[in-house]
CSV table of C-alpha atoms in Angstrom, one decimal:
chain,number,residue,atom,x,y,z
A,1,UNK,CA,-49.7,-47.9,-23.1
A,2,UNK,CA,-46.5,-46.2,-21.9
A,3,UNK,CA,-45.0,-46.4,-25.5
A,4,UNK,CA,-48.0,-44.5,-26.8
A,5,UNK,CA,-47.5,-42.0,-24.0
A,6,UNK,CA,-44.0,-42.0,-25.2
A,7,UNK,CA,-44.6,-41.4,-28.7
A,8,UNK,CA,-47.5,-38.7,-27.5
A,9,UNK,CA,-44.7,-36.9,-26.2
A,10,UNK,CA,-42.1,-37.3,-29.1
A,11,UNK,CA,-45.1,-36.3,-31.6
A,12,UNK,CA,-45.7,-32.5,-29.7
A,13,UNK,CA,-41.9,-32.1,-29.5
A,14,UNK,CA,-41.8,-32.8,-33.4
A,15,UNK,CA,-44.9,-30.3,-33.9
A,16,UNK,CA,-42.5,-27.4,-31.5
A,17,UNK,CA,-39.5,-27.8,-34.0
A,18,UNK,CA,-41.6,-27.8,-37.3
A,19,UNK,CA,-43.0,-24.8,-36.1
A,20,UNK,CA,-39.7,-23.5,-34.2
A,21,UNK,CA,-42.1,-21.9,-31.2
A,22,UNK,CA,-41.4,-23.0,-28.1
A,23,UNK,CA,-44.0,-22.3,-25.7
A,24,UNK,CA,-46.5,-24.5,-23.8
A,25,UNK,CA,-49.4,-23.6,-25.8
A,26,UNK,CA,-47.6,-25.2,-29.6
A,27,UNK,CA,-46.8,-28.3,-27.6
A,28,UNK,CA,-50.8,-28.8,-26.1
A,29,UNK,CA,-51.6,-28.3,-29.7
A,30,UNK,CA,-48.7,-30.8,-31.1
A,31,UNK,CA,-50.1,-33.5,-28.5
A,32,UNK,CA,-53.9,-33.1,-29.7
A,33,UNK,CA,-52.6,-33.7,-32.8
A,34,UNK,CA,-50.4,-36.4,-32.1
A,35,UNK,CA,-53.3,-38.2,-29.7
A,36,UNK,CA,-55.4,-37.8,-33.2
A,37,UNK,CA,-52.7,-39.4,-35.0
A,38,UNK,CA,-52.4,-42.3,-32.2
A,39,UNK,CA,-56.7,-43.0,-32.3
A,40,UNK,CA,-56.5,-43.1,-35.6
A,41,UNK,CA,-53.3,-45.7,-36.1
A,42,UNK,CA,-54.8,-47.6,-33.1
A,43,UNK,CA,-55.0,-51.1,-34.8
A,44,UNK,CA,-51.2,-50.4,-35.3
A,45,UNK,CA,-51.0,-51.0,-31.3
A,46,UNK,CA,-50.6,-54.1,-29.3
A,47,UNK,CA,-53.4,-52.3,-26.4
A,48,UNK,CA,-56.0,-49.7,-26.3
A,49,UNK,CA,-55.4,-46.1,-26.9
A,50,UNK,CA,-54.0,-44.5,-23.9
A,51,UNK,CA,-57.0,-41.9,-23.2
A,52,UNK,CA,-59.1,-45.1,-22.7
A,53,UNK,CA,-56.7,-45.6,-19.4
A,54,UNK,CA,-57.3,-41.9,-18.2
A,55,UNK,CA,-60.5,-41.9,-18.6
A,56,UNK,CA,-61.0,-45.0,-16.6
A,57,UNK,CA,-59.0,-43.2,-13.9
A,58,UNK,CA,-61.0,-40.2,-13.9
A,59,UNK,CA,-64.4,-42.5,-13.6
A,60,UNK,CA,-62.5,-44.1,-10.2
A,61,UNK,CA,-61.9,-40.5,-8.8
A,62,UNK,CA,-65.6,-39.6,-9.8
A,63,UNK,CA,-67.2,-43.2,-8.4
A,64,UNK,CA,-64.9,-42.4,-5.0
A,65,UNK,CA,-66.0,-38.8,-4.2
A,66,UNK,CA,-69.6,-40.2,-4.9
A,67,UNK,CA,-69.1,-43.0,-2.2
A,68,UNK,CA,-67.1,-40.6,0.1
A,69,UNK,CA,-70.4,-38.7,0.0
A,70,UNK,CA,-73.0,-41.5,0.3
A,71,UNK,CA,-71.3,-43.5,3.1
A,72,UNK,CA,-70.7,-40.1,5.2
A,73,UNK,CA,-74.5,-39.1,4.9
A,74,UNK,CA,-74.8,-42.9,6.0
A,75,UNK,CA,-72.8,-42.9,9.1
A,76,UNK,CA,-74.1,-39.2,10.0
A,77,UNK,CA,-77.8,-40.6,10.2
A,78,UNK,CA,-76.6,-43.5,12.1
A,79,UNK,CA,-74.8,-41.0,14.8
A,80,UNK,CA,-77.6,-39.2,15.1
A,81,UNK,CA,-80.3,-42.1,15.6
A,82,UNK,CA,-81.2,-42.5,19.3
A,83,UNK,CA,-81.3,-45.9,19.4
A,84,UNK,CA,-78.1,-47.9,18.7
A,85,UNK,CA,-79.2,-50.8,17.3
A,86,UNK,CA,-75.9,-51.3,14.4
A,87,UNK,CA,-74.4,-54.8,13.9
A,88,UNK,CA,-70.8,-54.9,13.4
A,89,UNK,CA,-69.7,-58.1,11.4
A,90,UNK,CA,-66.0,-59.1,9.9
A,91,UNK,CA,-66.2,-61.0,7.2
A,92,UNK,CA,-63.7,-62.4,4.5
A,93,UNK,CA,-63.4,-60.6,1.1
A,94,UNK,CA,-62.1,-62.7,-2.1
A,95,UNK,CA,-60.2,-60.6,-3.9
A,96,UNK,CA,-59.7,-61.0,-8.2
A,97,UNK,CA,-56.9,-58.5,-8.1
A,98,UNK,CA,-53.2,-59.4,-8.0
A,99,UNK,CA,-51.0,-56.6,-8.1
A,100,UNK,CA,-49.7,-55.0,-4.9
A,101,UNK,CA,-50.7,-51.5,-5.8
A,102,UNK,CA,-54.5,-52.8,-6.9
A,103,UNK,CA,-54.8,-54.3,-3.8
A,104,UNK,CA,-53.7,-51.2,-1.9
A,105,UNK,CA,-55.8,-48.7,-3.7
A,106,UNK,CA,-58.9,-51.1,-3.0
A,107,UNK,CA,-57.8,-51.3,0.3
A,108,UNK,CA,-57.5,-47.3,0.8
A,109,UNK,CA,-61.3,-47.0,-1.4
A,110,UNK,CA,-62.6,-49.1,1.2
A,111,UNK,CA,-61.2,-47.8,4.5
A,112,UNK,CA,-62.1,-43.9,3.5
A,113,UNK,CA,-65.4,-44.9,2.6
A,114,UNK,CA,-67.2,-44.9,6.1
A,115,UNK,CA,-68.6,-48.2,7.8
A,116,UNK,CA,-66.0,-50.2,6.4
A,117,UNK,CA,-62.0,-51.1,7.5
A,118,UNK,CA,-60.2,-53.1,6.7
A,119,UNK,CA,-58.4,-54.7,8.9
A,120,UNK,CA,-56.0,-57.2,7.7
A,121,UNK,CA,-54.4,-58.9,4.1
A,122,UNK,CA,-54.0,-62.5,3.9
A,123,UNK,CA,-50.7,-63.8,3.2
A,124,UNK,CA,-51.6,-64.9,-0.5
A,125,UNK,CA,-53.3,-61.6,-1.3
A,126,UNK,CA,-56.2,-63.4,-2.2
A,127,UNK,CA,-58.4,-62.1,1.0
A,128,UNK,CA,-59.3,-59.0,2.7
A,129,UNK,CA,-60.8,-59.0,6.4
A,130,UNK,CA,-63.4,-55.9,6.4
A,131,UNK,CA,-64.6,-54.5,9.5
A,132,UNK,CA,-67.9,-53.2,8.8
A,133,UNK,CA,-69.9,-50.8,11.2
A,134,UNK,CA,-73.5,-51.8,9.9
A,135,UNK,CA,-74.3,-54.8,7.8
A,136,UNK,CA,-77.8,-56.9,7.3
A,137,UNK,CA,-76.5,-58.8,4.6
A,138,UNK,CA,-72.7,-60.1,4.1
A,139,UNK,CA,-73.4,-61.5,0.7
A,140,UNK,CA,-75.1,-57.9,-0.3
A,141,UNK,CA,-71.9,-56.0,1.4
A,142,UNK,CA,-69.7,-58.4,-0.7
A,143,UNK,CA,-71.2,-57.5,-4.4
A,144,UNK,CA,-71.4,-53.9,-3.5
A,145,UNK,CA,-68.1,-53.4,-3.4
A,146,UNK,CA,-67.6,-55.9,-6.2
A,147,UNK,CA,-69.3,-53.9,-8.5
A,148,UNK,CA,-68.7,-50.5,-7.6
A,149,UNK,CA,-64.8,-50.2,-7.2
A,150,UNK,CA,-63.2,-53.6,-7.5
A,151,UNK,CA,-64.6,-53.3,-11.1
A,152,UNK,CA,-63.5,-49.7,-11.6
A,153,UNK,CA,-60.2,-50.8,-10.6
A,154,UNK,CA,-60.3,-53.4,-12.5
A,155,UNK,CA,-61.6,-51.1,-15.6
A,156,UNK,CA,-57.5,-49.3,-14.9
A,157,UNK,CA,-55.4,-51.8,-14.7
A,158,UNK,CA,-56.6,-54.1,-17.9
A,159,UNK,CA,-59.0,-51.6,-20.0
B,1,UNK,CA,-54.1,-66.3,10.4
B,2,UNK,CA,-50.6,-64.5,8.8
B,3,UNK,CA,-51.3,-61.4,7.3
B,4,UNK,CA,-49.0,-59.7,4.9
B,5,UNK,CA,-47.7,-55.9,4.7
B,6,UNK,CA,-48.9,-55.2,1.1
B,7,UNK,CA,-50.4,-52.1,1.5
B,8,UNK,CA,-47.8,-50.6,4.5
B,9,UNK,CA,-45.0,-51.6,1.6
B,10,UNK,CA,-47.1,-50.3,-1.6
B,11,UNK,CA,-47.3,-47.1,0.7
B,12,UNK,CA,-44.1,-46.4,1.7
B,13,UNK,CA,-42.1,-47.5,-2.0
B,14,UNK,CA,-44.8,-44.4,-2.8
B,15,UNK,CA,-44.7,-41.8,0.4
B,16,UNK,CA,-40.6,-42.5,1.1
B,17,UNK,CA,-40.1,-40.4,-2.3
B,18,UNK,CA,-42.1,-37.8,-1.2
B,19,UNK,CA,-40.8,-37.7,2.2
B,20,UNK,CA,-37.0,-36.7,0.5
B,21,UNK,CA,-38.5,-34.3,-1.8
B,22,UNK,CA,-39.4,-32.9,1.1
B,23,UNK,CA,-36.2,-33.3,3.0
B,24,UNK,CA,-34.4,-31.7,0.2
B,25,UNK,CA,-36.8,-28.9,0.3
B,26,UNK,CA,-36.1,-27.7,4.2
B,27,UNK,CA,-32.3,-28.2,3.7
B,28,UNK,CA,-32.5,-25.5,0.6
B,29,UNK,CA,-35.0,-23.3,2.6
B,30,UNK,CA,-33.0,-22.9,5.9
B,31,UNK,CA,-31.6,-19.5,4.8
B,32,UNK,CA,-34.3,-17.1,4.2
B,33,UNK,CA,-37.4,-19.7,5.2
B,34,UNK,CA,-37.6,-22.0,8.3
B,35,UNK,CA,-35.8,-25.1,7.8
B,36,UNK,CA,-32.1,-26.0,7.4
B,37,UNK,CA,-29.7,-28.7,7.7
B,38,UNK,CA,-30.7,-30.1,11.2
B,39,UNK,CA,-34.7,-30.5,10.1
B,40,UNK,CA,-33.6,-31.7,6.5
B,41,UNK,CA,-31.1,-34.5,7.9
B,42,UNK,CA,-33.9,-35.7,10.6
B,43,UNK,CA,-36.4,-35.8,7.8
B,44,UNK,CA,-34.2,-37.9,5.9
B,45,UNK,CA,-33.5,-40.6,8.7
B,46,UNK,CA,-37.2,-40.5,9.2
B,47,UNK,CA,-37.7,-41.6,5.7
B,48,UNK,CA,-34.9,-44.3,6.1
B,49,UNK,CA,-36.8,-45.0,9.3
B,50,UNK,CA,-40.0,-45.6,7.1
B,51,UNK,CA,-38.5,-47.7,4.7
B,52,UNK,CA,-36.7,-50.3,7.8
B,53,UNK,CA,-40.3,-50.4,9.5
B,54,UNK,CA,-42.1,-51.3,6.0
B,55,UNK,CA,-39.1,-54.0,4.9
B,56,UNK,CA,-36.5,-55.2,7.0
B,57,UNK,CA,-33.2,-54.7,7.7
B,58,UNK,CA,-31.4,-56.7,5.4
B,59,UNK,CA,-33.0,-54.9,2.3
B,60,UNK,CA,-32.4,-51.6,3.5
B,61,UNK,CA,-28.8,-52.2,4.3
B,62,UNK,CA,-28.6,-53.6,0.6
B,63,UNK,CA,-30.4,-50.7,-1.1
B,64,UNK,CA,-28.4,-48.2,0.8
B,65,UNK,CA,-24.9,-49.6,1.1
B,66,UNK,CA,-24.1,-46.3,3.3
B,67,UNK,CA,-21.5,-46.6,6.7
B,68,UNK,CA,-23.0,-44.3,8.9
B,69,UNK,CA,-19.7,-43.7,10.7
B,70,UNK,CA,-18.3,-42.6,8.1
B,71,UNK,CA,-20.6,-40.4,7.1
B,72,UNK,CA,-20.6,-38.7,10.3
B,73,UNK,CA,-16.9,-38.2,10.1
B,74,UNK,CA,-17.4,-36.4,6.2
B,75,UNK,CA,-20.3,-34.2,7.9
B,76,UNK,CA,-17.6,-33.4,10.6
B,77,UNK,CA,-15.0,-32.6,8.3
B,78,UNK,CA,-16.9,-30.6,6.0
B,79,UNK,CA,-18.2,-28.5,9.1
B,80,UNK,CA,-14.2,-28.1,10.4
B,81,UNK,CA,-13.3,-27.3,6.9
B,82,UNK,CA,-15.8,-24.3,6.0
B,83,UNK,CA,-15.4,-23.2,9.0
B,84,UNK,CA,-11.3,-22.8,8.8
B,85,UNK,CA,-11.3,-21.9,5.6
B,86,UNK,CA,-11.6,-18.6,6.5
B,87,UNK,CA,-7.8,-18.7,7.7
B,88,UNK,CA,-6.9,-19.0,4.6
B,89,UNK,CA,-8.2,-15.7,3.8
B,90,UNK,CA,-6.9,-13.4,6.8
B,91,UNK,CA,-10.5,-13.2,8.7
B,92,UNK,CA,-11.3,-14.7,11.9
B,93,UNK,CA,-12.4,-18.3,12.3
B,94,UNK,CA,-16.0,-19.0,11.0
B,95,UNK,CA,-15.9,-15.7,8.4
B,96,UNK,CA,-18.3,-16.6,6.0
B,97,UNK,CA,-18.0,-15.4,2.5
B,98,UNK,CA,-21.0,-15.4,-0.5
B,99,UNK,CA,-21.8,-13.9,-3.7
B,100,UNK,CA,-24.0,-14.0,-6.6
B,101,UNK,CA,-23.9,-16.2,-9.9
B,102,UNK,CA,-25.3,-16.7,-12.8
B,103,UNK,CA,-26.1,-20.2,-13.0
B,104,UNK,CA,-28.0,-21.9,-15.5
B,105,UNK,CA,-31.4,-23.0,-15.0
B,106,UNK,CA,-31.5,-21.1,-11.3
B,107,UNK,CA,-30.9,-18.1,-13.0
B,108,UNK,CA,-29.2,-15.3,-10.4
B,109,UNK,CA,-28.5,-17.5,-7.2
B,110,UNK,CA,-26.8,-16.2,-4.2
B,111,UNK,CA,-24.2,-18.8,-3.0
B,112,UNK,CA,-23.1,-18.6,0.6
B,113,UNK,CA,-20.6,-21.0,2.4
B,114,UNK,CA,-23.3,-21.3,5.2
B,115,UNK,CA,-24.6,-24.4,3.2
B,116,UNK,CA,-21.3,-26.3,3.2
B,117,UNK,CA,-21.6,-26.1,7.0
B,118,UNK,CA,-25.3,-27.1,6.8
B,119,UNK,CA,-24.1,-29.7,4.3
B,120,UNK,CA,-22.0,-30.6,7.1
B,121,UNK,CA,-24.7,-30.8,9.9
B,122,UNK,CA,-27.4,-32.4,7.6
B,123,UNK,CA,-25.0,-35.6,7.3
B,124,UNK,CA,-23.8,-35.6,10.8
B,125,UNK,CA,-27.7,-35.8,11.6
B,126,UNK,CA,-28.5,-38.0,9.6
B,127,UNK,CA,-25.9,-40.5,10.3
B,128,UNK,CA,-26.1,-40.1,14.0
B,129,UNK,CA,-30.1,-40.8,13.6
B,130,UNK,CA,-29.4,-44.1,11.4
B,131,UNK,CA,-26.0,-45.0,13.5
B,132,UNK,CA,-28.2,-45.1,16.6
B,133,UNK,CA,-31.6,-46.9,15.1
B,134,UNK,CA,-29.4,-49.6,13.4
B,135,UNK,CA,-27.4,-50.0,16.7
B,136,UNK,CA,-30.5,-50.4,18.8
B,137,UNK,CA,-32.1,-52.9,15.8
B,138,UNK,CA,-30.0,-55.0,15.0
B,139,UNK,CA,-29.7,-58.6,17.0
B,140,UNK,CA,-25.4,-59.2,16.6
């Protein structure tokens, strides 16, 4: 991954000299070409091509703009209601993700999304606490956020 | 039920970074822009600051072997010293001098000996923030 990157780079500083311009535009050009050469020498690589990675990232940015949305409409029409009638619940999250950063960027998806906190990190990193603001169904609360970004970080980290 | 301080320690190895950037930024700034060595060294304890809430002390004081005293007593110096320099030159005390050069990369920079003594005050600050924090935190 960060030896493709690596060699990415090396590729569109080759192209520059060959062609002796300097200038931003020759080196975009020498790193299409070079990502061209990468995809099609990928068997030659221990992991996926690179763009795979970044294209994976983009998908989380996308998926978390979508939830920002969705879970502020959410806690808008619950403001709004003139009945209170919420139930807050905490309730345990097991986690599949290891590494510290995975767990922190789950951690921040989850806390900017509205209706849910969370509140606390077990000391094995295996559970989260989340403090939720409306919730009929644990189980149901648990799988949504399984699926949606647990699995797009997932998606990042090992593509 | 023990928690840990994964994501405060994920955050700060990430924001403590930016928070120097920054701190680098103000102490250039201070002589056409607001900012300067006073803002710039207070930003930079603030950072240190960060890193001794997020880990504790004995990492810190292992990642950044700095004595604080000392560093207080360069500041001080450097202050003294641009500041009599000027006695050198046959100009009253404090007589700044600058000029304009050509450097590479910056292109045509001014250089004034204002930022020595801002030099100076940036460490002063920031060892007299960290002297005082330490003193206060730690138990011997």
């Amino acid at each position: 991954m960060a030896f493709q990157i690596l060699l990415n780079f090396i590729l569109a500083f080759a192209w520059m000299f060959i062609l002796n311009s300097f200038d931003a535009s020759t080196f975009i050009i020498g790193w299409l070409l070079g990502l061209m050469l990468i995809i099609m020498m990928r068997r030659f690589f221990p992991g996926p091509v690179y763009i795979k990675r970044v294209w994976a990232i983009l998908k989380l940015v996308l998926l978390f703009i979508k939830e920002l949305w969705l879970a502020n409409i959410q806690v808008f029409l619950l403001v709004i209601k003139p009945k209170l009638d919420i139930k807050p619940a905490i309730f345990r999250y097991p986690t599949k993700l290891t590494n510290d950063w995975e767990i922190t960027v789950l951690s921040a998806l989850i806390t900017l999304t509205p209706g849910t906190v969370v509140m606390n990190v077990s000391e094995d990193k295996k559970t989260l606490y989340v403090h939720t603001l409306h919730v009929d169904d644990i189980e149901e609360a648990v799988t949504s956020i399984r699926d949606s970004f647990e699995k797009a970080i997932l998606e990042v980290s090992r593509p | 039920m023990k928690s840990s301080d994964v994501i405060l320690q994920t955050a700060t190895k990430v924001v403590f970074f930016l928070i120097f950037l920054f701190a680098i930024h103000i102490f250039f700034a201070g002589h056409y822009t607001p900012g300067g060595g006073f803002v710039g060294g207070l930003l930079t304890a603030s950072a240190i600051v960060l890193l001794l809430l997020a880990f504790d002390l004995k990492t810190v004081s292992r990642a950044l072997p700095f004595n604080y005293t000392i560093m207080i007593a360069i500041g001080l110096l450097l202050a003294l010293g641009t500041a009599s320099a000027s006695i050198l030159f046959d100009v009253p005390f404090f007589t700044h001098a600058y000029d304009y050069f050509d450097l590479p990369l910056f292109g045509e920079t001014s250089l004034h000996s204002a930022m020595l003594f801002d030099l100076g005050v940036y460490l002063v600050v920031v060892g007299a923030t960290m002297n005082i924090i330490l003193t206060i935190g730690s138990d011997d």
